[in-house]
Amino acid sequence: MSSEDLKDTDTEARFEFKKEEKSAFETEKGLTEETVRVISEDKDEPEWMLERRLRALEQFQQMPMPTDWPGQPDLSEVDVAEIVPYIRPDIETRGGAESWEDLPDEIKDTFDKLGIPEAEKNALSGVGAQYESEIVYQNMQERWEEKGVIFMDMDKAVREHPELVREHFMTKCVPPSDNKFAALHGAVWSGGSFVYVPEDTTVEMPIQAYFRMNSEGMGQFEHTLIIAEDNAEVHYIEGCSAPQYAEFNLHSGGVEVFVGENAHVQYSTVQNWSKNTYNLNTKRAIVEADGTMEWVSGSMGSKATMLYPATILKGPGATDNHITIAFAGDGQNIDTGAKVYHNAPNTSSTIESKSISKDGGRTNYRGLVHISDGAENSKTNVECDALMFDNESTSDTMPYMEIQESKVDVAHEATVGKIGDEDVFYLQSRGLDDDDAKQMIVAGFIEPITEELPIEYAVELNRLIELEMEGSLG
């Protein structure tokens, strides 16, 4: 599919199509010790990874389902016993094909429609594609491999880089004990990306991974591990989608980012799940002295989302920036936010949250800023802006500030508003119809976020929000 063909392809069609389910292997529904052992055996994992999975399973079984958070999404429908946790797609090469042409036609067609091969050719240092529970394609430009940059699927990294994975995988950043869904993830994780950038290396073009759920009633549990050594720089972009089904799907990914001294990592994601999907992720970064972590997130489409990327500012001078956009329509509860822990002096953080709700949908910003005793001269600024289309929609803001140090600068600002009739009337007087006027207002509202994305993703995000406003996406 050429770039011109891609431009002419209807965005709704690119995301809403379904493929006949074909798998080489899949587990039964539910989560038991036998399920975990079967997954590990099918992947031919070392004993230490199986032991970690089993410990995570035990923690999952002991933890209660989160139900007591004020205003949280209803998770009563989330029954792990009804989820298929592992589906290995039917491809000949485990760990991914060497070229797009080697993929089965139905999988290749999926990613052609999503524009992934075209993106790889035009604007990326590397690209990975996951279908169901495993990576089906992964590639890194040779010039970055020659500099020691590693970009491969997590299953392969467990085998080829066991020392790095064993040290960093769900130990310091996102331990299974963090929450029930982190424990679930630790037990049944599959696929995802491993990114390693050596000291003094800048990866000048983004690295992209795309995760697609195709099967009804499945769970996807990819794990992304990014390690940027001192003075390294990388931008990782992630896209996610799933078609609409009658049964619920569960996405519970995990992301761990390690930012070395004076390193810079940007993690950008545009998630367009279907309205039968529960999106319950755990993402966290640890930033050393003078390092910078940036989160840029767009979340829409799911029935319910609980997503709060967290950053631990460990070293003096470390910086964290969060930018998020959330969209909720009829029957959707999108609960997003950020957590920042200032654990050293002279650290700084900014959180900018934008949310849009219509047709009775609910958005909520839920955030935490913690400044430890001794983290003097630290600064944080939180801005939450909400835009509502009607009286049935709701938007809430739940910021928590835990300040244990007096020599700090803390600011928080929140605004909630509706699309004004005067604004719409003015744009109509300039020749726009009602829908186009509202779409232009929304585009201006989210511009601070879209300008942080590569142009292809900014255009896609704007188009997805247009479709959500029209009620076109499942």
XYZ file of C-alpha atoms in Angstrom:
474
model
C 0.000 0.000 0.000
C 1.604 3.273 -1.115
C 1.610 6.519 0.847
C -0.993 7.933 -1.584
C -3.201 4.866 -1.114
C -2.847 5.241 2.641
C -3.914 8.884 2.558
C -7.002 7.905 0.578
C -7.936 5.069 2.943
C -10.803 5.862 5.299
C -9.467 6.020 8.859
C -12.522 4.227 10.230
C -11.962 1.310 7.845
C -8.303 1.102 8.836
C -9.145 0.422 12.477
C -12.554 -1.302 12.467
C -11.857 -4.259 10.149
C -11.736 -7.823 11.507
C -9.816 -10.871 10.341
C -10.705 -14.544 10.632
C -9.033 -15.943 13.737
C -6.086 -18.217 12.917
C -3.694 -19.310 15.629
C -0.895 -21.836 15.917
C -1.537 -22.274 19.630
C -3.733 -20.783 22.316
C -4.424 -21.477 25.956
C -7.797 -22.223 27.471
C -9.764 -19.414 29.085
C -8.790 -18.448 32.613
C -5.657 -18.182 34.702
C -4.172 -21.091 36.631
C -0.666 -22.274 37.455
C -0.957 -24.733 34.579
C -1.785 -21.859 32.207
C 1.329 -19.970 33.289
C 3.514 -23.048 32.890
C 2.085 -23.729 29.432
C 2.844 -20.164 28.284
C 6.403 -20.346 29.593
C 6.963 -23.767 28.036
C 5.607 -22.673 24.656
C 8.115 -19.809 24.730
C 10.965 -22.090 25.848
C 11.820 -19.683 28.665
C 14.595 -20.084 31.227
C 13.635 -21.314 34.668
C 14.144 -17.900 36.299
C 11.439 -16.325 34.132
C 8.990 -19.116 34.939
C 9.697 -18.574 38.638
C 8.934 -14.857 38.270
C 5.696 -15.646 36.475
C 4.596 -18.022 39.229
C 5.414 -15.506 41.976
C 3.386 -12.879 40.117
C 0.475 -15.324 39.797
C 0.521 -15.916 43.538
C 0.450 -12.165 44.175
C -2.402 -11.713 41.695
C -4.471 -14.349 43.456
C -3.919 -12.691 46.842
C -4.750 -9.133 45.774
C -8.330 -7.822 45.749
C -9.824 -6.183 42.680
C -9.561 -2.375 43.023
C -13.070 -1.166 43.815
C -12.745 1.617 46.397
C -11.219 4.459 44.368
C -13.590 7.462 44.232
C -15.284 7.585 40.858
C -13.255 4.754 39.332
C -14.527 2.852 36.263
C -16.772 -0.146 36.904
C -14.626 -3.290 36.577
C -17.317 -5.800 37.560
C -17.378 -7.237 34.033
C -13.616 -7.944 34.097
C -13.502 -11.687 34.774
C -10.081 -13.185 34.079
C -11.704 -16.633 34.038
C -13.388 -15.589 30.766
C -10.244 -14.291 29.054
C -7.931 -16.227 26.731
C -4.555 -14.939 27.985
C -2.287 -16.263 25.239
C -2.741 -16.701 21.485
C 0.298 -17.427 19.323
C -0.414 -16.312 15.746
C 0.041 -18.752 12.901
C 3.377 -17.752 11.387
C 6.288 -19.997 10.476
C 9.049 -18.003 12.175
C 8.912 -17.633 15.951
C 10.084 -14.172 17.017
C 8.890 -12.514 13.819
C 9.367 -12.697 10.072
C 12.397 -11.131 8.405
C 10.294 -9.150 5.941
C 6.666 -8.088 5.555
C 6.375 -10.352 2.529
C 7.065 -13.417 4.690
C 3.966 -12.852 6.833
C 0.694 -14.718 6.205
C -1.621 -12.710 3.971
C -4.228 -12.000 6.657
C -1.621 -10.587 9.073
C 0.227 -8.658 6.374
C -3.051 -7.137 5.193
C -3.851 -6.034 8.758
C -0.660 -4.020 9.111
C -0.854 -2.762 5.525
C -4.220 -1.202 6.380
C -2.756 0.332 9.529
C 0.068 1.867 7.493
C 2.942 0.247 9.390
C 5.167 -0.858 6.453
C 4.798 2.581 4.874
C 5.790 4.265 8.128
C 8.879 2.068 8.391
C 10.052 3.094 4.938
C 9.522 6.808 5.456
C 10.160 7.958 9.000
C 11.392 5.342 11.453
C 14.664 3.983 12.783
C 12.976 0.681 13.597
C 9.545 -0.897 13.700
C 7.881 -3.805 15.467
C 4.400 -5.274 15.039
C 2.556 -7.503 17.488
C -0.490 -9.556 16.503
C -2.398 -11.135 19.378
C 0.207 -12.323 21.915
C 3.445 -12.268 19.924
C 5.607 -10.048 17.755
C 5.225 -11.039 14.108
C 7.730 -8.579 12.648
C 10.677 -6.592 14.012
C 13.344 -4.632 12.203
C 16.040 -2.073 13.058
C 18.002 0.028 10.600
C 21.517 -1.353 10.242
C 23.227 1.946 11.073
C 21.732 1.895 14.565
C 22.600 -1.748 15.135
C 26.223 -0.883 14.275
C 26.182 1.670 17.115
C 25.010 -0.947 19.593
C 21.333 0.013 19.673
C 19.111 -2.996 20.351
C 15.471 -3.181 19.294
C 13.860 -6.607 19.477
C 10.851 -8.367 20.909
C 10.890 -9.114 24.641
C 10.749 -12.882 24.181
C 13.928 -12.775 22.109
C 15.573 -10.409 24.609
C 14.971 -12.917 27.433
C 17.025 -15.450 25.463
C 19.727 -13.204 23.972
C 20.225 -10.574 26.703
C 19.360 -12.403 29.924
C 21.607 -10.270 32.147
C 19.956 -6.981 31.148
C 16.447 -8.409 31.269
C 16.938 -10.233 34.555
C 18.237 -7.048 36.200
C 15.501 -4.720 34.943
C 12.372 -6.796 34.231
C 9.721 -6.057 36.891
C 12.294 -5.618 39.673
C 12.878 -1.912 40.379
C 10.387 -0.108 38.157
C 7.097 -2.055 38.029
C 7.163 -4.921 40.523
C 4.186 -7.319 40.392
C 3.315 -6.202 43.925
C 2.456 -2.706 42.626
C -1.184 -3.551 41.843
C -3.423 -6.467 40.882
C -3.132 -5.873 37.147
C 0.652 -5.513 37.340
C 0.675 -8.939 39.004
C -1.605 -10.329 36.275
C 0.730 -8.867 33.682
C 3.769 -10.417 35.365
C 2.152 -13.851 35.247
C 1.030 -13.934 31.605
C 3.024 -11.223 29.772
C 3.830 -11.975 26.141
C 5.517 -10.010 23.372
C 6.337 -6.333 23.551
C 9.534 -4.407 22.851
C 13.043 -4.342 24.255
C 14.991 -1.159 23.519
C 18.585 -0.568 24.617
C 20.491 2.606 23.714
C 24.207 2.684 24.663
C 25.961 5.584 26.357
C 26.456 8.746 24.258
C 24.155 7.519 21.473
C 21.288 9.528 19.967
C 18.728 7.653 17.870
C 17.668 10.476 15.576
C 14.420 9.021 14.198
C 11.661 7.417 16.261
C 11.303 3.709 16.932
C 7.748 2.422 16.578
C 5.812 -0.610 17.794
C 2.206 -1.440 16.977
C -0.023 -3.790 18.966
C -3.155 -5.295 17.453
C -5.786 -7.473 19.148
C -7.797 -9.337 16.537
C -9.513 -12.142 18.463
C -12.678 -11.860 20.495
C -12.446 -12.417 24.246
C -8.656 -12.347 24.477
C -6.215 -10.515 26.696
C -3.089 -8.770 25.433
C -0.225 -8.356 27.896
C 2.782 -6.995 26.004
C 5.792 -5.749 27.987
C 7.978 -2.842 26.892
C 11.400 -2.358 28.485
C 13.460 0.706 27.484
C 16.991 1.299 28.801
C 18.759 4.533 27.839
C 22.273 4.725 29.233
C 24.001 7.988 30.240
C 23.811 10.753 27.589
C 21.610 8.603 25.324
C 18.464 9.772 23.544
C 15.545 7.909 21.964
C 11.899 8.460 21.003
C 9.667 5.378 21.207
C 6.184 5.489 19.650
C 3.456 2.962 20.321
C 0.122 2.458 18.597
C -2.701 0.128 19.699
C -6.052 -0.916 18.252
C -8.709 -3.638 18.272
C -11.988 -4.245 16.395
C -15.380 -4.210 18.097
C -16.808 -7.490 19.439
C -19.683 -8.540 21.697
C -17.401 -10.129 24.319
C -15.053 -7.969 26.361
C -11.309 -7.873 25.690
C -8.638 -6.967 28.213
C -5.464 -5.017 27.588
C -3.049 -4.960 30.500
C 0.353 -3.953 29.200
C 3.438 -3.048 31.172
C 6.047 -0.382 30.408
C 9.346 0.125 32.234
C 11.750 2.929 31.286
C 15.229 3.491 32.729
C 16.682 6.920 31.947
C 20.403 7.318 32.647
C 22.254 10.464 33.708
C 21.692 13.294 31.225
C 19.723 10.913 28.989
C 16.435 11.780 27.275
C 13.558 9.403 26.536
C 10.223 10.294 24.957
C 7.481 7.677 25.055
C 4.488 8.498 22.845
C 1.351 6.403 22.488
C -1.925 6.699 20.594
C -4.363 4.079 21.849
C -7.556 3.434 19.902
C -9.159 0.423 21.541
C -12.699 -0.733 20.748
C -15.615 -0.058 23.083
C -15.579 -3.626 24.398
C -11.989 -3.310 25.660
C -10.852 -2.655 29.221
C -7.512 -0.841 29.101
C -5.684 -1.334 32.413
C -1.953 -0.624 32.135
C 0.984 -0.008 34.446
C 3.754 2.287 33.173
C 6.692 3.734 35.087
C 10.076 5.387 34.547
C 13.098 5.880 36.790
C 15.194 8.948 35.934
C 18.775 9.488 37.080
C 20.541 12.842 37.608
C 19.865 15.459 34.906
C 17.897 12.950 32.849
C 14.590 13.780 31.142
C 11.494 11.634 30.704
C 8.585 12.689 28.486
C 5.215 10.939 28.273
C 2.843 11.866 25.425
C -0.403 9.882 25.519
C -3.676 9.815 23.614
C -6.366 7.460 24.922
C -9.788 6.773 23.436
C -12.133 4.060 22.256
C -12.110 1.687 25.235
C -15.073 0.935 27.471
C -12.935 1.807 30.469
C -9.365 2.989 30.880
C -7.278 3.237 34.044
C -3.889 4.610 33.060
C -1.505 6.665 35.216
C 2.097 6.674 33.914
C 4.464 7.252 36.833
C 7.946 8.721 37.018
C 10.442 8.462 39.846
C 12.867 11.396 39.724
C 15.740 9.649 41.442
C 18.712 11.909 40.734
C 19.295 15.659 41.252
C 18.216 17.765 38.304
C 15.990 15.072 36.825
C 12.974 16.250 34.782
C 9.603 14.743 33.903
C 6.937 15.986 31.467
C 3.488 14.431 31.024
C 1.091 15.408 28.223
C -2.192 13.473 27.909
C -5.404 13.605 25.917
C -8.474 11.518 26.757
C -11.777 11.223 24.900
C -14.959 9.606 26.298
C -18.227 9.057 24.468
C -21.411 7.138 25.212
C -20.826 4.359 27.762
C -17.134 5.162 28.235
C -15.246 5.966 31.438
C -11.712 7.143 30.679
C -9.770 7.562 33.926
C -6.251 8.798 33.230
C -3.559 10.860 34.897
C 0.028 10.816 36.059
C 2.201 10.193 39.086
C 5.503 11.916 39.813
C 7.813 11.240 42.739
C 10.410 13.943 43.425
C 13.029 12.028 45.400
C 16.014 14.345 44.864
C 16.798 18.092 44.947
C 16.366 20.429 41.967
C 13.959 18.094 40.165
C 11.099 19.406 38.048
C 7.881 18.080 36.560
C 4.991 19.312 34.438
C 1.670 17.576 33.868
C -0.689 18.829 31.153
C -3.980 16.956 30.841
C -6.658 17.554 28.206
C -9.978 15.678 28.206
C -13.075 15.697 26.018
C -16.431 14.102 26.854
C -19.709 13.849 24.929
C -22.956 11.841 24.817
C -22.816 11.055 28.540
C -19.186 9.911 28.568
C -16.963 10.488 31.587
C -13.349 11.587 31.788
C -11.317 11.964 34.933
C -7.843 13.223 35.744
C -6.400 11.283 38.682
C -2.893 12.327 39.612
C -0.299 12.300 42.352
C 2.703 14.558 42.897
C 4.944 13.549 45.791
C 7.895 15.700 46.882
C 10.056 13.982 49.470
C 11.705 15.585 52.460
C 15.084 16.853 51.264
C 14.038 17.346 47.628
C 14.541 21.085 48.011
C 14.269 23.516 45.100
C 12.005 21.098 43.254
C 9.236 22.447 41.004
C 5.977 21.013 39.726
C 3.147 22.433 37.637
C -0.140 20.617 36.937
C -2.703 21.891 34.401
C -5.997 20.078 33.753
C -8.390 21.307 31.048
C -11.696 19.602 30.279
C -14.102 20.213 27.413
C -17.689 18.873 27.483
C -20.211 18.737 24.669
C -23.444 18.399 26.642
C -25.094 18.355 30.059
C -25.068 14.540 30.262
C -21.266 14.264 30.056
C -19.005 14.619 33.068
C -15.401 15.483 33.746
C -13.666 15.292 37.119
C -10.273 16.305 38.438
C -8.699 14.469 41.377
C -5.209 15.840 42.037
C -3.268 14.702 45.095
C -0.264 16.648 46.367
C 2.016 15.138 49.011
C 4.567 17.818 49.883
C 7.123 16.934 52.549
C 9.639 19.681 51.745
C 9.077 23.415 52.327
C 11.566 24.821 49.785
C 9.590 23.916 46.665
C 7.433 25.542 43.977
C 4.042 23.884 43.457
C 1.265 25.038 41.102
C -2.039 23.489 40.018
C -4.693 24.832 37.686
C -7.906 23.199 36.453
C -10.560 24.444 34.030
C -13.801 22.835 32.872
C -15.895 24.254 30.069
C -18.437 23.521 27.370
C -18.255 24.296 23.702
C -19.844 27.729 23.598
C -22.697 28.567 21.240
C -20.992 31.884 20.481
C -17.819 30.126 19.324
C -19.777 27.770 17.088
C -21.877 30.636 15.709
C -18.762 32.659 14.862
C -17.202 29.769 12.936
C -20.484 29.113 11.151
C -20.495 32.754 10.078
C -17.112 32.061 8.490
C -18.621 29.277 6.350
C -18.263 26.141 8.502
C -21.169 23.851 9.332
C -21.949 22.845 12.921
C -19.856 19.649 12.934
C -16.833 21.247 11.280
C -16.994 24.164 13.711
C -16.955 21.848 16.721
C -14.138 19.785 15.246
C -12.063 22.925 14.718
C -12.608 23.962 18.354
C -11.520 20.509 19.555
C -8.462 20.529 17.272
C -7.360 23.821 18.790
C -8.035 22.482 22.271
C -5.702 19.487 21.835
C -3.045 21.268 19.748
C -0.495 21.416 22.610
C -0.486 17.630 22.517
C -0.574 16.971 18.789
C 2.360 19.310 18.225
C 4.488 16.972 20.349
C 3.820 14.058 17.979
C 5.336 13.309 14.565
C 3.094 14.749 11.872
C 1.700 11.344 10.802
C 0.550 10.616 14.352
C -0.815 14.119 14.913
C -2.963 13.823 11.796
C -4.127 10.350 12.842
C -5.013 11.494 16.364
C -7.050 14.409 15.041
C -8.861 12.116 12.612
C -9.615 9.534 15.314
C -11.115 12.219 17.536
C -13.227 13.419 14.611
C -14.557 9.886 14.196
C -15.239 9.603 17.922
C -17.177 12.862 17.761
C -19.219 11.415 14.900
C -19.758 8.161 16.798
C -18.227 6.231 13.895
C -15.703 4.101 15.761
C -16.788 0.947 17.596
